């Protein structure tokens, strides 16, 4: 397309150069009157080359190109044109029907002819690319800072408050609410609020001052959505965000007061485990939400909450384990492959006054009664060939105040890098053994007494099976006492296959009163 007729005085070769240029260019004479314009300038200014011929270049720029441009830049450019002053690159934003565009303005005088070249180079794509690079750089800086601070946050810090503050940075002008989930109770409780200060008096009037004391029950369908861990736009407004547990009237009133726009829910979940959520309540007068950074931050926050919960569980587990180790009746010893004691738990002190710290480095076998030592050494030697295996036995320990009977379970964890030894879980069963021996002695004495009488004695269990009979009772039917153990009374005395119609044993058991009968 020819920009003007040859009679304009512009040489054909110059017209060819101008037609080939992608930049929007005005060719003006020494007085800054337009001689011709390029096709790009025609599109930018919305006028033809013929309509501009002879017009004031500064007026064309002011009225057709920069009517709504940034004030300071517009005035600076117009001043340069009016004063016929050369200029390097000046960036200027130009609103248009198709959207905002950016140009670099420059003005140069051709020394040979005195003509002026007024150029607007379209840098919209470059500016958009540079803006994208800046935004990505800012996002990376923000996410790097957030990840570092979340990872190093002290145990006593309120993680949900920190998460809410970070989200508020990404959603300036919005209201952000961060809530913790109690999955066992099936509830969601607000923990931190950001951006509500302008509406605080109205909020307190509606909800009272205990906002963080609210507890909202999580319906199954909402829980399923939260587990997916995806950012969702909440179409149902505040009432849906409140899980339907605050009246529609109150929610609408608050929405009108705050001037809310779109609302979004950001669940914090990791591998099917829910830790909480945050909501972003945008305001019609607020800024934009950086959803790209919000999505990445959601993952960072979920990981931080998962780690925090795991650390809390670990601390609780360690607390429980330590309580068991220090206060339980069981004591634990770790012995290395040279039979040296590397660890002894505090309860061992109750075993004849052994102090745990005094046992470290000692040979564990030195504590064993010499008569039991060969058996224990053989058990441990066999166990050493079975990584992860266990063996249980009783052994006598020698202490400062005497000998104790110990029941021990020894586990081979030599291959575990965290242990590298045999773990001995042991209990002092000295008193139990004494009690068992006393019972056996009493049983022997009872049997001796009852066997020496002519009266018949028998003991039955609840199923009427014989537990014990004296010799007189066994001799009555010509049997030995041990032959009758395990048989039912009606089989022995009455040669029956079922309980007698009137069984004195059954009646005595039910009435707890003595009964008499004849055999």
Short mmCIF file of C-alpha atoms in Angstrom, two decimals:
data_model
loop_
_atom_site.label_atom_id
_atom_site.label_comp_id
_atom_site.label_asym_id
_atom_site.label_seq_id
_atom_site.Cartn_x
_atom_site.Cartn_y
_atom_site.Cartn_z
CA UNK A 1 0.00 0.00 0.00
CA UNK A 2 1.34 3.41 -0.97
CA UNK A 3 1.35 5.83 1.97
CA UNK A 4 0.95 8.92 -0.24
CA UNK A 5 1.17 10.10 -3.82
CA UNK A 6 4.57 10.76 -5.46
CA UNK A 7 3.84 14.48 -5.70
CA UNK A 8 4.34 14.86 -1.94
CA UNK A 9 7.98 15.45 -2.54
CA UNK A 10 9.02 12.26 -0.71
CA UNK A 11 11.42 10.30 -2.83
CA UNK A 12 10.18 6.84 -3.89
CA UNK A 13 13.05 5.01 -2.19
CA UNK A 14 12.13 6.71 1.11
CA UNK A 15 8.51 5.69 0.66
CA UNK A 16 9.60 2.08 0.11
CA UNK A 17 11.64 2.17 3.32
CA UNK A 18 8.73 3.65 5.29
CA UNK A 19 6.25 1.13 3.87
CA UNK A 20 8.51 -1.73 4.95
CA UNK A 21 8.84 -0.49 8.55
CA UNK A 22 6.81 -2.23 11.25
CA UNK A 23 7.10 0.78 13.56
CA UNK A 24 4.50 3.53 13.56
CA UNK A 25 6.39 6.49 12.01
CA UNK A 26 5.51 10.06 11.13
CA UNK A 27 7.73 11.75 8.51
CA UNK A 28 7.45 15.49 9.12
CA UNK A 29 9.17 18.49 7.59
CA UNK A 30 11.47 20.89 9.41
CA UNK A 31 8.45 22.71 10.88
CA UNK A 32 7.04 19.41 12.24
CA UNK A 33 4.24 19.33 9.66
CA UNK A 34 3.33 15.83 8.50
CA UNK A 35 4.58 14.75 5.08
CA UNK A 36 3.48 11.11 5.34
CA UNK A 37 2.95 8.26 7.82
CA UNK A 38 3.59 4.51 7.70
CA UNK A 39 0.82 1.88 7.58
CA UNK A 40 1.52 1.01 11.23
CA UNK A 41 0.96 4.66 12.16
CA UNK A 42 -2.29 4.65 10.19
CA UNK A 43 -3.49 1.73 12.32
CA UNK A 44 -2.22 3.26 15.57
CA UNK A 45 -3.70 6.72 15.00
CA UNK A 46 -6.80 5.49 13.19
CA UNK A 47 -6.31 7.90 10.27
CA UNK A 48 -4.99 7.69 6.71
CA UNK A 49 -1.82 9.21 5.34
CA UNK A 50 -3.84 11.50 3.07
CA UNK A 51 -5.80 12.91 6.03
CA UNK A 52 -2.64 13.78 7.94
CA UNK A 53 -0.66 15.46 5.17
CA UNK A 54 0.33 18.97 6.28
CA UNK A 55 -1.08 18.55 9.80
CA UNK A 56 0.87 19.41 12.94
CA UNK A 57 2.67 16.22 14.03
CA UNK A 58 2.41 17.19 17.70
CA UNK A 59 -1.35 17.61 17.35
CA UNK A 60 -1.70 14.19 15.65
CA UNK A 61 0.24 12.58 18.49
CA UNK A 62 -1.75 14.44 21.16
CA UNK A 63 -5.22 13.81 19.72
CA UNK A 64 -4.90 10.47 17.95
CA UNK A 65 -2.20 8.52 19.77
CA UNK A 66 -1.87 9.76 23.34
CA UNK A 67 -5.28 11.17 24.34
CA UNK A 68 -5.49 8.83 27.35
CA UNK A 69 -1.82 8.10 27.91
CA UNK A 70 -0.05 8.59 31.24
CA UNK A 71 -0.11 12.32 31.99
CA UNK A 72 3.57 12.96 32.70
CA UNK A 73 4.85 10.95 29.76
CA UNK A 74 2.27 12.51 27.42
CA UNK A 75 3.26 16.04 28.37
CA UNK A 76 6.95 15.23 28.03
CA UNK A 77 6.52 13.80 24.52
CA UNK A 78 4.34 16.69 23.33
CA UNK A 79 6.86 19.19 24.70
CA UNK A 80 9.67 17.51 22.73
CA UNK A 81 7.65 17.64 19.51
CA UNK A 82 6.51 21.22 19.97
CA UNK A 83 10.05 22.37 20.71
CA UNK A 84 11.48 20.24 17.88
CA UNK A 85 13.85 18.44 20.22
CA UNK A 86 15.45 15.09 19.54
CA UNK A 87 14.78 12.35 22.07
CA UNK A 88 15.85 8.82 22.80
CA UNK A 89 13.52 6.09 23.95
CA UNK A 90 10.61 7.09 26.19
CA UNK A 91 8.28 4.25 27.24
CA UNK A 92 4.62 5.18 27.17
CA UNK A 93 1.43 3.20 27.86
CA UNK A 94 -1.38 3.68 25.35
CA UNK A 95 -4.90 2.40 26.18
CA UNK A 96 -6.86 1.12 23.19
CA UNK A 97 -10.05 -0.72 22.34
CA UNK A 98 -8.11 -3.98 22.07
CA UNK A 99 -6.33 -3.52 25.36
CA UNK A 100 -3.36 -1.76 26.83
CA UNK A 101 -0.28 -1.39 24.60
CA UNK A 102 3.24 -0.12 25.24
CA UNK A 103 5.42 1.94 22.87
CA UNK A 104 8.90 3.44 22.84
CA UNK A 105 8.78 7.00 21.50
CA UNK A 106 11.74 8.64 19.79
CA UNK A 107 12.24 11.72 17.59
CA UNK A 108 15.19 12.29 15.24
CA UNK A 109 15.98 15.00 12.69
CA UNK A 110 17.49 14.00 9.34
CA UNK A 111 20.46 16.32 8.91
CA UNK A 112 20.55 16.09 5.12
CA UNK A 113 16.93 17.20 4.62
CA UNK A 114 15.90 18.73 7.93
CA UNK A 115 12.94 16.31 8.06
CA UNK A 116 11.82 14.73 11.33
CA UNK A 117 11.19 11.05 12.04
CA UNK A 118 8.71 10.57 14.89
CA UNK A 119 8.66 6.86 15.82
CA UNK A 120 6.46 4.75 18.09
CA UNK A 121 7.90 1.23 18.38
CA UNK A 122 5.39 -1.33 19.71
CA UNK A 123 7.00 -3.10 22.70
CA UNK A 124 3.80 -4.61 24.09
CA UNK A 125 4.99 -8.19 23.68
CA UNK A 126 8.40 -7.38 25.07
CA UNK A 127 6.86 -5.52 27.99
CA UNK A 128 4.48 -8.43 28.62
CA UNK A 129 7.36 -10.90 28.51
CA UNK A 130 9.47 -8.76 30.82
CA UNK A 131 6.48 -8.31 33.11
CA UNK A 132 5.96 -12.07 33.18
CA UNK A 133 9.63 -12.56 34.02
CA UNK A 134 9.33 -10.01 36.83
CA UNK A 135 6.19 -11.65 38.17
CA UNK A 136 7.76 -15.10 38.05
CA UNK A 137 10.86 -13.76 39.75
CA UNK A 138 8.72 -12.15 42.45
CA UNK A 139 6.74 -15.39 42.84
CA UNK A 140 9.93 -17.43 43.20
CA UNK A 141 11.31 -14.98 45.76
CA UNK A 142 8.06 -15.11 47.73
CA UNK A 143 7.79 -18.91 47.59
CA UNK A 144 11.45 -19.36 48.51
CA UNK A 145 11.01 -17.08 51.51
CA UNK A 146 7.77 -18.78 52.55
CA UNK A 147 9.24 -22.27 52.21
CA UNK A 148 12.31 -21.34 54.26
CA UNK A 149 10.32 -19.63 57.01
CA UNK A 150 7.73 -22.42 57.22
CA UNK A 151 10.48 -25.04 57.44
CA UNK A 152 12.31 -23.22 60.23
CA UNK A 153 9.28 -22.10 62.22
CA UNK A 154 9.68 -22.87 65.94
CA UNK A 155 7.50 -25.48 67.60
CA UNK A 156 5.47 -22.93 69.56
CA UNK A 157 4.66 -20.77 66.50
CA UNK A 158 1.09 -20.62 65.17
CA UNK A 159 1.48 -22.17 61.72
CA UNK A 160 -2.04 -21.25 60.60
CA UNK A 161 -1.45 -17.56 61.38
CA UNK A 162 1.72 -17.66 59.28
CA UNK A 163 -0.10 -19.38 56.41
CA UNK A 164 -2.91 -16.81 56.54
CA UNK A 165 -0.40 -13.94 56.46
CA UNK A 166 1.36 -15.39 53.39
CA UNK A 167 -1.95 -15.82 51.56
CA UNK A 168 -2.89 -12.25 52.38
CA UNK A 169 0.31 -11.12 50.63
CA UNK A 170 -0.88 -12.97 47.52
CA UNK A 171 -4.40 -11.57 47.80
CA UNK A 172 -4.01 -7.93 48.89
CA UNK A 173 -7.30 -6.22 49.60
CA UNK A 174 -9.05 -9.54 50.23
CA UNK A 175 -10.14 -11.11 53.50
CA UNK A 176 -8.27 -14.31 54.35
CA UNK A 177 -9.40 -16.83 56.98
CA UNK A 178 -7.17 -19.78 57.91
CA UNK A 179 -8.78 -22.73 59.72
CA UNK A 180 -7.49 -25.91 61.36
CA UNK A 181 -9.18 -29.27 60.85
CA UNK A 182 -9.82 -31.80 63.59
CA UNK A 183 -10.56 -34.91 61.55
CA UNK A 184 -11.30 -37.10 64.58
CA UNK A 185 -13.97 -34.63 65.69
CA UNK A 186 -14.92 -33.87 62.07
CA UNK A 187 -14.72 -30.10 62.61
CA UNK A 188 -13.08 -27.01 61.15
CA UNK A 189 -12.09 -24.13 63.46
CA UNK A 190 -10.99 -20.63 62.34
CA UNK A 191 -7.52 -19.82 63.67
CA UNK A 192 -6.44 -16.58 61.96
CA UNK A 193 -8.10 -13.64 60.17
CA UNK A 194 -6.52 -11.08 57.85
CA UNK A 195 -8.04 -8.03 56.20
CA UNK A 196 -11.12 -7.90 58.45
CA UNK A 197 -10.06 -4.81 60.42
CA UNK A 198 -12.37 -2.39 58.54
CA UNK A 199 -15.38 -4.61 59.34
CA UNK A 200 -14.37 -5.73 62.81
CA UNK A 201 -17.07 -3.79 64.72
CA UNK A 202 -19.79 -5.28 62.50
CA UNK A 203 -18.30 -8.77 62.79
CA UNK A 204 -18.17 -8.56 66.59
CA UNK A 205 -21.78 -7.36 66.62
CA UNK A 206 -22.87 -10.39 64.58
CA UNK A 207 -20.54 -13.14 65.81
CA UNK A 208 -19.22 -11.81 69.12
CA UNK A 209 -15.53 -11.65 70.00
CA UNK A 210 -14.93 -15.40 70.03
CA UNK A 211 -14.43 -15.89 66.30
CA UNK A 212 -11.54 -18.28 66.84
CA UNK A 213 -13.75 -20.32 69.15
CA UNK A 214 -16.13 -21.31 66.37
CA UNK A 215 -16.25 -24.99 65.46
CA UNK A 216 -17.93 -25.97 62.19
CA UNK A 217 -18.87 -29.56 61.42
CA UNK A 218 -17.44 -30.80 58.10
CA UNK A 219 -20.10 -32.56 55.97
CA UNK A 220 -18.93 -35.72 54.11
CA UNK A 221 -19.21 -34.10 50.65
CA UNK A 222 -17.07 -31.13 51.75
CA UNK A 223 -14.54 -33.49 53.27
CA UNK A 224 -14.28 -35.35 49.95
CA UNK A 225 -13.63 -32.04 48.16
CA UNK A 226 -10.97 -31.06 50.71
CA UNK A 227 -9.15 -34.38 50.32
CA UNK A 228 -8.68 -33.63 46.60
CA UNK A 229 -6.64 -30.60 47.63
CA UNK A 230 -7.77 -28.41 44.73
CA UNK A 231 -8.58 -24.69 44.89
CA UNK A 232 -12.33 -24.27 44.42
CA UNK A 233 -14.41 -21.18 43.74
CA UNK A 234 -17.24 -21.08 46.26
CA UNK A 235 -20.43 -20.22 44.40
CA UNK A 236 -22.69 -20.36 47.46
CA UNK A 237 -21.11 -17.38 49.21
CA UNK A 238 -20.42 -17.09 52.92
CA UNK A 239 -23.08 -19.58 53.91
CA UNK A 240 -21.35 -22.32 51.91
CA UNK A 241 -18.00 -21.28 53.39
CA UNK A 242 -19.60 -21.53 56.85
CA UNK A 243 -20.64 -25.08 55.88
CA UNK A 244 -24.30 -24.09 56.12
CA UNK A 245 -24.06 -23.55 59.87
CA UNK A 246 -24.58 -19.77 59.86
CA UNK A 247 -27.91 -18.37 58.70
CA UNK A 248 -28.31 -17.03 55.18
CA UNK A 249 -29.53 -13.70 56.59
CA UNK A 250 -26.38 -13.14 58.64
CA UNK A 251 -24.13 -14.20 55.76
CA UNK A 252 -25.85 -11.86 53.30
CA UNK A 253 -25.61 -8.99 55.78
CA UNK A 254 -21.86 -9.50 56.18
CA UNK A 255 -21.38 -9.84 52.39
CA UNK A 256 -23.11 -6.50 51.86
CA UNK A 257 -21.07 -4.79 54.59
CA UNK A 258 -17.73 -6.00 53.19
CA UNK A 259 -18.58 -5.74 49.50
CA UNK A 260 -17.31 -9.23 48.73
CA UNK A 261 -16.75 -10.51 45.21
CA UNK A 262 -15.61 -14.00 44.25
CA UNK A 263 -14.72 -16.42 47.07
CA UNK A 264 -12.21 -19.26 46.97
CA UNK A 265 -11.46 -22.22 49.22
CA UNK A 266 -7.87 -23.49 49.51
CA UNK A 267 -7.76 -26.89 51.25
CA UNK A 268 -4.55 -28.08 52.87
CA UNK A 269 -4.28 -31.82 52.39
CA UNK A 270 -1.44 -34.25 51.75
CA UNK A 271 -1.78 -37.87 50.63
CA UNK A 272 -5.42 -38.03 51.70
CA UNK A 273 -4.85 -36.41 55.09
CA UNK A 274 -6.66 -33.11 55.78
CA UNK A 275 -4.96 -30.48 57.95
CA UNK A 276 -7.17 -27.44 57.42
CA UNK A 277 -8.16 -24.85 54.84
CA UNK A 278 -8.11 -21.17 54.02
CA UNK A 279 -10.66 -19.01 52.27
CA UNK A 280 -9.95 -15.92 50.21
CA UNK A 281 -12.90 -13.52 50.15
CA UNK A 282 -12.12 -11.05 47.38
CA UNK A 283 -13.57 -7.57 47.55
CA UNK A 284 -14.90 -5.60 44.64
CA UNK A 285 -12.53 -2.78 45.61
CA UNK A 286 -9.58 -5.09 46.33
CA UNK A 287 -6.57 -6.12 44.28
CA UNK A 288 -6.05 -9.20 42.14
CA UNK A 289 -5.28 -12.63 43.57
CA UNK A 290 -2.03 -14.24 42.42
CA UNK A 291 -3.52 -17.70 41.90
CA UNK A 292 -0.40 -19.11 40.27
CA UNK A 293 1.60 -18.47 43.43
CA UNK A 294 -1.37 -19.46 45.62
CA UNK A 295 -1.46 -22.92 44.00
CA UNK A 296 2.24 -23.56 44.65
CA UNK A 297 1.99 -22.10 48.16
CA UNK A 298 -0.95 -24.42 48.90
CA UNK A 299 1.39 -27.37 48.39
CA UNK A 300 4.10 -25.77 50.55
CA UNK A 301 1.60 -25.08 53.34
CA UNK A 302 0.17 -28.62 53.15
CA UNK A 303 3.65 -30.11 53.45
CA UNK A 304 4.48 -27.78 56.36
CA UNK A 305 1.27 -28.75 58.17
CA UNK A 306 1.89 -32.45 57.52
CA UNK A 307 5.41 -32.12 58.89
CA UNK A 308 4.15 -30.16 61.90
CA UNK A 309 1.55 -32.82 62.69
CA UNK A 310 4.10 -35.61 62.21
CA UNK A 311 6.54 -33.82 64.52
CA UNK A 312 3.79 -33.31 67.12
CA UNK A 313 2.87 -37.00 66.89
CA UNK A 314 6.54 -37.90 67.19
CA UNK A 315 6.94 -35.68 70.25
CA UNK A 316 3.87 -37.27 71.83
CA UNK A 317 5.16 -40.72 70.93
CA UNK A 318 8.57 -39.89 72.38
CA UNK A 319 6.90 -38.54 75.51
CA UNK A 320 4.86 -41.73 75.89
CA UNK A 321 7.88 -43.90 75.12
CA UNK A 322 10.03 -42.02 77.61
CA UNK A 323 7.33 -42.37 80.26
CA UNK A 324 7.23 -46.10 79.61
CA UNK A 325 11.01 -46.32 79.64
CA UNK A 326 11.47 -44.26 82.80
CA UNK A 327 8.40 -45.21 84.83
CA UNK A 328 7.34 -48.64 83.62
CA UNK A 329 8.11 -51.90 85.38
CA UNK A 330 9.98 -53.13 82.32
CA UNK A 331 13.61 -52.14 81.87
CA UNK A 332 15.57 -52.08 78.63
CA UNK A 333 19.22 -52.80 77.98
CA UNK A 334 21.08 -52.47 74.68
CA UNK A 335 24.13 -54.71 74.37
CA UNK A 336 26.65 -54.47 71.50
CA UNK A 337 28.25 -57.38 69.63
CA UNK A 338 31.04 -57.46 72.25
CA UNK A 339 28.49 -57.98 75.05
CA UNK A 340 29.12 -54.43 76.35
CA UNK A 341 26.14 -52.50 77.74
CA UNK A 342 25.51 -49.34 75.67
CA UNK A 343 22.20 -48.26 77.22
CA UNK A 344 20.19 -49.05 80.35
CA UNK A 345 16.78 -47.52 81.09
CA UNK A 346 16.03 -45.91 84.49
CA UNK A 347 13.69 -48.67 85.82
CA UNK A 348 16.72 -50.96 86.15
CA UNK A 349 17.59 -48.97 89.29
CA UNK A 350 14.65 -50.68 90.98
CA UNK A 351 16.41 -53.98 90.33
CA UNK A 352 18.58 -54.12 93.44
CA UNK A 353 19.86 -50.56 93.08
CA UNK A 354 21.58 -50.78 89.68
CA UNK A 355 22.34 -47.21 88.50
CA UNK A 356 21.94 -46.99 84.69
CA UNK A 357 25.00 -44.78 84.19
CA UNK A 358 27.24 -47.16 86.14
CA UNK A 359 26.35 -50.07 83.85
CA UNK A 360 27.47 -48.43 80.59
CA UNK A 361 30.51 -50.22 79.19
CA UNK A 362 30.21 -53.25 81.48
CA UNK A 363 29.96 -56.82 80.21
CA UNK A 364 26.32 -57.89 80.42
CA UNK A 365 27.27 -61.52 81.06
CA UNK A 366 29.05 -60.51 84.29
CA UNK A 367 25.61 -59.82 85.80
CA UNK A 368 24.35 -63.37 85.17
CA UNK A 369 24.46 -66.17 87.75
CA UNK A 370 27.37 -68.48 86.74
CA UNK A 371 25.12 -71.56 86.63
CA UNK A 372 22.87 -69.86 84.04
CA UNK A 373 25.68 -68.36 81.94
CA UNK A 374 26.36 -71.29 79.52
CA UNK A 375 22.67 -71.53 78.60
CA UNK A 376 22.36 -67.77 78.00
CA UNK A 377 25.58 -67.61 75.96
CA UNK A 378 24.30 -70.42 73.75
CA UNK A 379 20.93 -68.68 73.27
CA UNK A 380 22.58 -65.36 72.33
CA UNK A 381 25.12 -67.04 70.04
CA UNK A 382 22.31 -68.72 68.12
CA UNK A 383 20.34 -65.46 68.01
CA UNK A 384 23.34 -63.61 66.52
CA UNK A 385 22.85 -65.67 63.35
CA UNK A 386 19.20 -64.54 63.05
CA UNK A 387 19.00 -60.80 62.19
CA UNK A 388 15.74 -59.40 63.53
CA UNK A 389 15.00 -62.59 65.47
CA UNK A 390 14.03 -62.83 69.15
CA UNK A 391 14.43 -65.30 71.99
CA UNK A 392 12.76 -65.43 75.41
CA UNK A 393 14.15 -67.01 78.57
CA UNK A 394 14.43 -66.71 82.34
CA UNK A 395 17.79 -65.97 83.93
CA UNK A 396 19.13 -65.11 87.37
CA UNK A 397 20.86 -61.73 87.78
CA UNK A 398 23.39 -61.04 90.51
CA UNK A 399 22.97 -57.69 92.21
CA UNK A 400 24.55 -55.88 95.16
CA UNK A 401 21.76 -57.12 97.46
CA UNK A 402 21.22 -60.61 96.13
CA UNK A 403 19.97 -62.64 93.18
CA UNK A 404 16.92 -61.76 91.09
CA UNK A 405 15.02 -63.87 88.58
CA UNK A 406 14.59 -62.03 85.29
CA UNK A 407 12.32 -62.82 82.37
CA UNK A 408 13.91 -61.42 79.21
CA UNK A 409 13.09 -61.05 75.51
CA UNK A 410 16.26 -60.45 73.48
CA UNK A 411 15.97 -59.10 69.90
CA UNK A 412 18.83 -59.06 67.40
CA UNK A 413 19.02 -55.51 65.98
CA UNK A 414 22.72 -55.58 65.20
CA UNK A 415 21.91 -54.72 61.57
CA UNK A 416 19.75 -51.71 62.45
CA UNK A 417 21.95 -48.59 62.03
CA UNK A 418 19.94 -46.80 64.72
CA UNK A 419 20.56 -49.57 67.29
CA UNK A 420 23.50 -51.81 66.32
CA UNK A 421 23.00 -54.18 69.20
CA UNK A 422 20.84 -56.70 71.05
CA UNK A 423 17.78 -55.09 72.66
CA UNK A 424 16.88 -56.74 75.96
CA UNK A 425 13.35 -56.14 77.31
CA UNK A 426 13.28 -57.56 80.84
CA UNK A 427 11.08 -57.84 83.93
CA UNK A 428 11.96 -58.72 87.50
CA UNK A 429 9.83 -61.80 88.23
CA UNK A 430 11.52 -62.71 91.51
CA UNK A 431 8.38 -62.17 93.59
CA UNK A 432 6.25 -64.02 91.07
CA UNK A 433 8.58 -67.00 91.18
CA UNK A 434 8.49 -66.95 94.98
CA UNK A 435 4.70 -66.85 94.93
CA UNK A 436 4.53 -69.70 92.43
CA UNK A 437 6.86 -71.80 94.59
CA UNK A 438 4.76 -71.01 97.67
CA UNK A 439 1.62 -72.12 95.82
CA UNK A 440 3.26 -75.33 94.69
CA UNK A 441 4.40 -76.00 98.25
CA UNK A 442 0.88 -75.34 99.54
CA UNK A 443 -0.57 -77.68 96.91
CA UNK A 444 1.85 -80.41 97.93
CA UNK A 445 0.98 -79.93 101.60
CA UNK A 446 -2.75 -79.95 100.83
CA UNK A 447 -2.43 -83.11 98.75
CA UNK A 448 -0.41 -84.78 101.50
CA UNK A 449 -3.06 -83.95 104.11
CA UNK A 450 -6.08 -84.89 101.97
CA UNK A 451 -4.46 -88.06 100.69
CA UNK A 452 -3.92 -89.25 104.25
CA UNK A 453 -7.63 -89.12 105.18
CA UNK A 454 -10.24 -91.82 104.55
CA UNK A 455 -12.78 -89.23 103.39
CA UNK A 456 -13.15 -88.66 99.65
CA UNK A 457 -12.24 -85.24 98.21
CA UNK A 458 -12.55 -84.00 94.62
CA UNK A 459 -12.12 -80.61 92.88
CA UNK A 460 -14.11 -79.77 89.71
CA UNK A 461 -13.98 -76.90 87.23
CA UNK A 462 -17.11 -75.09 85.96
CA UNK A 463 -17.60 -77.78 83.29
CA UNK A 464 -17.69 -80.47 86.00
CA UNK A 465 -14.28 -81.82 84.96
CA UNK A 466 -12.06 -83.30 87.67
CA UNK A 467 -9.09 -81.11 88.58
CA UNK A 468 -7.88 -83.23 91.49
CA UNK A 469 -9.06 -86.15 93.64
CA UNK A 470 -7.50 -87.71 96.71
CA UNK A 471 -6.50 -91.34 96.90
CA UNK A 472 -9.57 -92.35 98.91
CA UNK A 473 -11.89 -91.08 96.16
CA UNK A 474 -9.90 -92.81 93.41
CA UNK A 475 -9.69 -96.06 95.39
CA UNK A 476 -13.49 -96.02 95.77
CA UNK A 477 -13.80 -96.91 92.09
CA UNK A 478 -10.53 -98.80 91.85
CA UNK A 479 -8.54 -96.16 89.94
CA UNK A 480 -5.44 -94.02 90.43
CA UNK A 481 -6.02 -90.27 91.11
CA UNK A 482 -4.18 -89.14 87.96
CA UNK A 483 -6.45 -91.39 85.83
CA UNK A 484 -9.52 -89.38 86.84
CA UNK A 485 -8.21 -85.87 86.09
CA UNK A 486 -10.02 -84.38 83.09
CA UNK A 487 -13.06 -86.65 83.27
CA UNK A 488 -16.50 -85.32 84.21
CA UNK A 489 -18.00 -86.26 87.55
CA UNK A 490 -21.12 -87.94 86.11
CA UNK A 491 -18.90 -90.13 83.93
CA UNK A 492 -16.86 -91.30 86.94
CA UNK A 493 -19.47 -91.76 89.68
CA UNK A 494 -22.63 -92.56 87.71
CA UNK A 495 -21.37 -93.81 84.36
CA UNK A 496 -23.61 -91.29 82.57
CA UNK A 497 -23.12 -89.30 79.37
CA UNK A 498 -24.87 -86.19 80.66
CA UNK A 499 -25.40 -84.12 83.80
CA UNK A 500 -27.50 -85.72 86.50
CA UNK A 501 -31.06 -84.44 86.88
CA UNK A 502 -30.33 -83.15 90.37
CA UNK A 503 -26.59 -82.48 90.46
CA UNK A 504 -25.34 -81.29 93.86
CA UNK A 505 -22.23 -79.77 92.24
CA UNK A 506 -24.35 -77.64 89.87
CA UNK A 507 -26.71 -76.63 92.68
CA UNK A 508 -23.80 -75.68 94.95
CA UNK A 509 -22.23 -73.63 92.16
CA UNK A 510 -25.47 -71.74 91.47
CA UNK A 511 -26.59 -71.24 95.09
CA UNK A 512 -23.11 -70.95 96.60
CA UNK A 513 -24.40 -73.21 99.43
CA UNK A 514 -23.02 -76.62 100.54
CA UNK A 515 -24.93 -79.65 99.21
CA UNK A 516 -25.12 -83.29 100.34
CA UNK A 517 -25.81 -86.42 98.30
CA UNK A 518 -25.23 -90.17 98.27
CA UNK A 519 -23.16 -92.06 95.72
#
